[in-house]
Tab-separated table of C-alpha atoms in Angstrom:
chain	number	residue	atom	x	y	z
A	247	UNK	CA	106.745	66.671	19.224
A	248	UNK	CA	107.267	69.959	21.541
A	249	UNK	CA	104.629	72.310	22.216
A	250	UNK	CA	103.385	74.436	24.946
A	251	UNK	CA	99.589	74.964	25.123
A	252	UNK	CA	97.067	76.695	26.508
A	253	UNK	CA	93.464	75.143	27.348
A	254	UNK	CA	91.538	78.049	26.741
A	255	UNK	CA	91.795	80.771	24.005
A	256	UNK	CA	89.474	83.108	26.169
A	257	UNK	CA	88.947	83.919	29.740
A	258	UNK	CA	86.402	86.567	31.004
A	259	UNK	CA	86.813	87.551	34.778
A	260	UNK	CA	84.917	89.823	36.862
A	261	UNK	CA	86.922	93.179	37.748
A	262	UNK	CA	88.349	92.462	41.537
A	263	UNK	CA	88.089	88.866	41.046
A	264	UNK	CA	91.187	86.292	40.801
A	265	UNK	CA	92.101	84.928	37.369
A	266	UNK	CA	93.442	81.453	36.831
A	267	UNK	CA	95.188	80.820	33.279
A	268	UNK	CA	96.136	77.115	32.770
A	269	UNK	CA	98.860	75.815	30.270
A	270	UNK	CA	100.172	72.463	29.461
A	271	UNK	CA	103.449	71.561	28.291
A	272	UNK	CA	104.572	68.438	26.565
A	273	UNK	CA	108.592	68.950	26.838
A	274	UNK	CA	110.298	67.067	29.809
A	275	UNK	CA	113.120	67.964	29.084
A	276	UNK	CA	112.093	72.031	29.604
A	277	UNK	CA	113.720	73.622	32.588
A	278	UNK	CA	112.348	77.069	32.835
A	279	UNK	CA	108.744	78.475	32.130
A	280	UNK	CA	107.763	82.273	31.326
A	281	UNK	CA	104.826	83.868	31.356
A	282	UNK	CA	104.149	86.770	29.109
A	283	UNK	CA	101.793	89.173	28.830
A	284	UNK	CA	101.062	90.578	25.346
A	285	UNK	CA	98.778	94.069	24.961
A	286	UNK	CA	97.621	94.931	21.174
A	287	UNK	CA	100.303	96.500	18.944
A	288	UNK	CA	102.839	95.677	21.579
A	289	UNK	CA	105.735	92.984	22.247
A	290	UNK	CA	105.720	90.281	24.902
A	291	UNK	CA	105.879	91.766	28.398
A	292	UNK	CA	107.779	89.421	30.901
A	293	UNK	CA	105.533	88.697	34.205
A	294	UNK	CA	107.289	86.036	35.825
A	295	UNK	CA	109.171	82.886	35.356
A	296	UNK	CA	109.773	79.684	37.480
A	297	UNK	CA	112.566	77.299	37.016
A	298	UNK	CA	111.965	73.590	37.317
A	299	UNK	CA	113.333	73.047	40.861
A	300	UNK	CA	110.399	74.979	42.015
A	301	UNK	CA	106.602	74.560	42.340
A	302	UNK	CA	105.622	77.805	43.008
A	303	UNK	CA	106.487	81.511	42.687
A	304	UNK	CA	104.965	85.004	43.563
A	305	UNK	CA	105.082	88.256	42.351
A	306	UNK	CA	103.231	91.000	42.813
A	307	UNK	CA	99.782	90.207	42.526
A	308	UNK	CA	100.768	87.085	40.338
A	309	UNK	CA	101.713	83.623	41.238
A	310	UNK	CA	103.020	80.744	38.844
A	311	UNK	CA	102.106	77.521	39.442
A	312	UNK	CA	104.470	74.601	38.090
A	313	UNK	CA	103.193	70.861	38.433
A	314	UNK	CA	106.190	68.886	36.718
A	315	UNK	CA	104.266	65.114	37.260
A	316	UNK	CA	101.360	66.114	35.002
A	317	UNK	CA	103.696	69.070	32.825
A	318	UNK	CA	100.994	71.735	33.975
A	319	UNK	CA	101.748	75.494	34.498
A	320	UNK	CA	99.388	78.202	35.457
A	321	UNK	CA	99.100	81.593	36.260
A	322	UNK	CA	97.117	83.144	39.278
A	323	UNK	CA	96.459	87.081	38.693
A	324	UNK	CA	94.933	88.331	42.074
A	325	UNK	CA	92.507	91.277	42.238
A	326	UNK	CA	92.104	91.442	38.353
A	327	UNK	CA	91.997	95.184	37.046
A	328	UNK	CA	91.096	96.321	33.783
A	329	UNK	CA	94.693	96.847	32.702
A	330	UNK	CA	95.357	92.985	32.945
A	331	UNK	CA	93.548	93.063	29.538
A	332	UNK	CA	95.706	91.132	27.207
A	333	UNK	CA	97.052	88.081	25.550
A	334	UNK	CA	99.088	85.865	28.140
A	335	UNK	CA	101.228	83.374	27.219
A	336	UNK	CA	103.224	80.521	28.569
A	337	UNK	CA	106.520	79.710	27.097
A	338	UNK	CA	109.066	77.017	27.936
A	339	UNK	CA	112.638	76.676	27.393
A	340	UNK	CA	115.437	74.342	28.212
A	341	UNK	CA	118.405	75.423	30.323
A	342	UNK	CA	121.054	74.547	27.589
A	343	UNK	CA	119.771	76.790	24.554
A	344	UNK	CA	117.629	79.923	24.164
A	345	UNK	CA	114.703	78.898	21.981
A	346	UNK	CA	111.726	80.118	23.605
A	347	UNK	CA	108.722	77.669	22.725
A	348	UNK	CA	105.410	80.029	23.003
A	349	UNK	CA	102.038	78.480	23.008
A	350	UNK	CA	99.054	79.988	21.637
A	351	UNK	CA	97.779	82.468	24.249
A	352	UNK	CA	95.021	82.826	26.445
A	353	UNK	CA	93.136	86.095	25.938
A	354	UNK	CA	91.795	87.516	29.059
A	355	UNK	CA	88.682	90.022	28.979
A	356	UNK	CA	88.005	92.120	32.300
A	357	UNK	CA	84.509	92.644	32.870
A	358	UNK	CA	83.306	95.717	34.369
B	182	UNK	CA	116.877	102.080	31.314
B	183	UNK	CA	115.865	101.960	28.009
B	184	UNK	CA	114.249	98.552	27.242
B	185	UNK	CA	114.926	96.574	23.795
B	186	UNK	CA	114.576	98.957	21.034
B	187	UNK	CA	113.340	98.097	17.111
B	188	UNK	CA	113.139	99.895	13.887
B	189	UNK	CA	111.571	100.621	12.028
B	190	UNK	CA	107.942	100.377	13.397
B	191	UNK	CA	105.987	99.557	10.337
B	192	UNK	CA	106.994	98.626	7.026
B	193	UNK	CA	105.053	98.049	3.733
B	194	UNK	CA	107.013	95.714	0.982
B	195	UNK	CA	106.020	93.839	-2.308
B	196	UNK	CA	106.365	90.185	-3.028
B	197	UNK	CA	110.330	89.440	-4.037
B	198	UNK	CA	111.577	92.653	-2.402
B	199	UNK	CA	113.961	92.238	0.371
B	200	UNK	CA	113.807	93.788	4.125
B	201	UNK	CA	116.286	94.634	6.922
B	202	UNK	CA	115.150	94.682	10.509
B	203	UNK	CA	117.017	96.306	13.220
B	204	UNK	CA	117.272	95.647	16.910
B	205	UNK	CA	119.389	97.210	19.872
B	206	UNK	CA	119.248	95.323	22.872
B	207	UNK	CA	119.226	96.365	26.410
B	208	UNK	CA	122.450	97.517	27.833
B	209	UNK	CA	124.582	94.698	28.739
B	210	UNK	CA	122.865	92.065	27.144
B	211	UNK	CA	124.976	90.385	25.121
B	212	UNK	CA	122.492	87.900	23.465
B	213	UNK	CA	119.850	88.636	20.838
B	214	UNK	CA	116.885	86.593	19.657
B	215	UNK	CA	114.461	87.134	16.757
B	216	UNK	CA	110.879	85.763	16.775
B	217	UNK	CA	108.198	85.996	13.869
B	218	UNK	CA	104.415	86.501	15.214
B	219	UNK	CA	101.858	85.674	12.866
B	220	UNK	CA	98.475	86.968	13.722
B	221	UNK	CA	96.738	85.035	16.504
B	222	UNK	CA	99.804	82.823	17.202
B	223	UNK	CA	102.428	82.923	19.392
B	224	UNK	CA	105.831	83.991	18.394
B	225	UNK	CA	107.973	81.364	16.726
B	226	UNK	CA	111.706	81.535	17.265
B	227	UNK	CA	113.909	82.320	14.201
B	228	UNK	CA	117.606	82.771	15.252
B	229	UNK	CA	119.361	83.484	18.551
B	230	UNK	CA	122.986	85.408	18.506
B	231	UNK	CA	125.440	85.667	21.611
B	232	UNK	CA	128.542	87.113	21.129
B	233	UNK	CA	128.106	87.648	17.340
B	234	UNK	CA	127.860	84.295	16.834
B	235	UNK	CA	124.906	82.122	15.707
B	236	UNK	CA	123.851	80.221	18.691
B	237	UNK	CA	120.772	78.783	17.590
B	238	UNK	CA	118.266	78.663	14.452
B	239	UNK	CA	114.728	77.666	14.225
B	240	UNK	CA	112.767	75.949	11.255
B	241	UNK	CA	112.899	79.053	8.846
B	242	UNK	CA	114.044	79.038	5.278
B	243	UNK	CA	117.516	80.298	4.030
B	244	UNK	CA	115.613	83.400	2.916
B	245	UNK	CA	116.056	84.591	6.362
B	246	UNK	CA	119.709	85.355	7.922
B	247	UNK	CA	120.851	87.754	10.586
B	248	UNK	CA	123.923	88.699	12.313
B	249	UNK	CA	125.155	90.748	15.087
B	250	UNK	CA	127.496	93.563	15.405
B	251	UNK	CA	130.348	94.116	18.231
B	252	UNK	CA	127.770	96.539	20.092
B	253	UNK	CA	125.742	93.636	20.099
B	254	UNK	CA	122.939	95.354	18.104
B	255	UNK	CA	121.459	92.977	15.264
B	256	UNK	CA	119.916	92.970	11.816
B	257	UNK	CA	117.331	90.627	10.417
B	258	UNK	CA	117.114	90.020	7.009
B	259	UNK	CA	114.778	88.288	4.857
B	260	UNK	CA	114.894	88.190	0.893
B	261	UNK	CA	112.471	87.236	-1.691
B	262	UNK	CA	109.536	88.280	0.234
B	263	UNK	CA	106.299	86.190	0.357
B	264	UNK	CA	102.940	87.237	1.607
B	265	UNK	CA	103.433	84.628	3.928
B	266	UNK	CA	106.085	86.877	5.444
B	267	UNK	CA	103.900	89.491	7.007
B	268	UNK	CA	104.176	89.197	10.415
B	269	UNK	CA	105.294	90.945	13.656
B	270	UNK	CA	109.137	90.644	14.007
B	271	UNK	CA	110.317	90.672	17.537
B	272	UNK	CA	113.563	91.252	19.063
B	273	UNK	CA	114.424	89.732	22.646
B	274	UNK	CA	117.785	90.058	24.467
B	275	UNK	CA	118.884	88.645	27.568
B	276	UNK	CA	122.091	89.113	29.470
B	277	UNK	CA	123.918	86.040	28.245
B	278	UNK	CA	123.332	82.673	26.527
B	279	UNK	CA	121.508	79.538	28.329
B	280	UNK	CA	118.434	79.599	29.857
B	281	UNK	CA	118.368	83.375	30.696
B	282	UNK	CA	115.463	85.617	30.691
B	283	UNK	CA	114.267	87.438	27.524
B	284	UNK	CA	113.113	90.714	27.716
B	285	UNK	CA	111.219	91.646	24.264
B	286	UNK	CA	111.070	94.805	21.909
B	287	UNK	CA	108.122	96.556	20.444
B	288	UNK	CA	108.482	94.815	17.463
B	289	UNK	CA	108.308	95.900	13.684
B	290	UNK	CA	105.144	95.091	11.767
B	291	UNK	CA	105.947	93.908	8.365
B	292	UNK	CA	103.361	93.801	5.624
B	293	UNK	CA	104.245	92.310	2.186
B	294	UNK	CA	101.632	92.907	-0.704
């Protein structure tokens, strides 16, 4: 069935290092992929997205990579800061509808 | 510009009661979607409305209903509340329908006792 999953439930990274959060998806029909950041007690915050016709997209300190061959998505955060501590969700959607399918999330811990 | 707003922030109800949650989308956005997020899990899609019409529905019982008003704001109604309905209810808006970026509000924390 359709699902979006994350490989690690928790990731600890030293402040200043780069973080890489991985995600696997199973729906071949998904056209659109999004990374959301959710801090405690808040709603998911849009970070970056990528369409299926691309394999890489960069934002401010963040990069998303898409490998459609192995159905893999990753989020790279450069120079991780304490404010990056949160749960990160990868999500997928088909262009024909608006149903976002979320994974379980990865909690990112920043070590001092 | 204001983001998606939701009210109330928190709500406590008892089993069997009903609840109405409200959402105002980002100005200019015509599509509103509702999600339920149980503690420790990712959000689950409940409904999507665009131009006051239901465009999508997730795997939720008929106790859940929603509507969208001419100003594009939306209400989510849940009848005959169960303990398992305790969750964070999130509203997201997008400019139009069909594969558009959705921006989320802060959510309404519903506790059913």
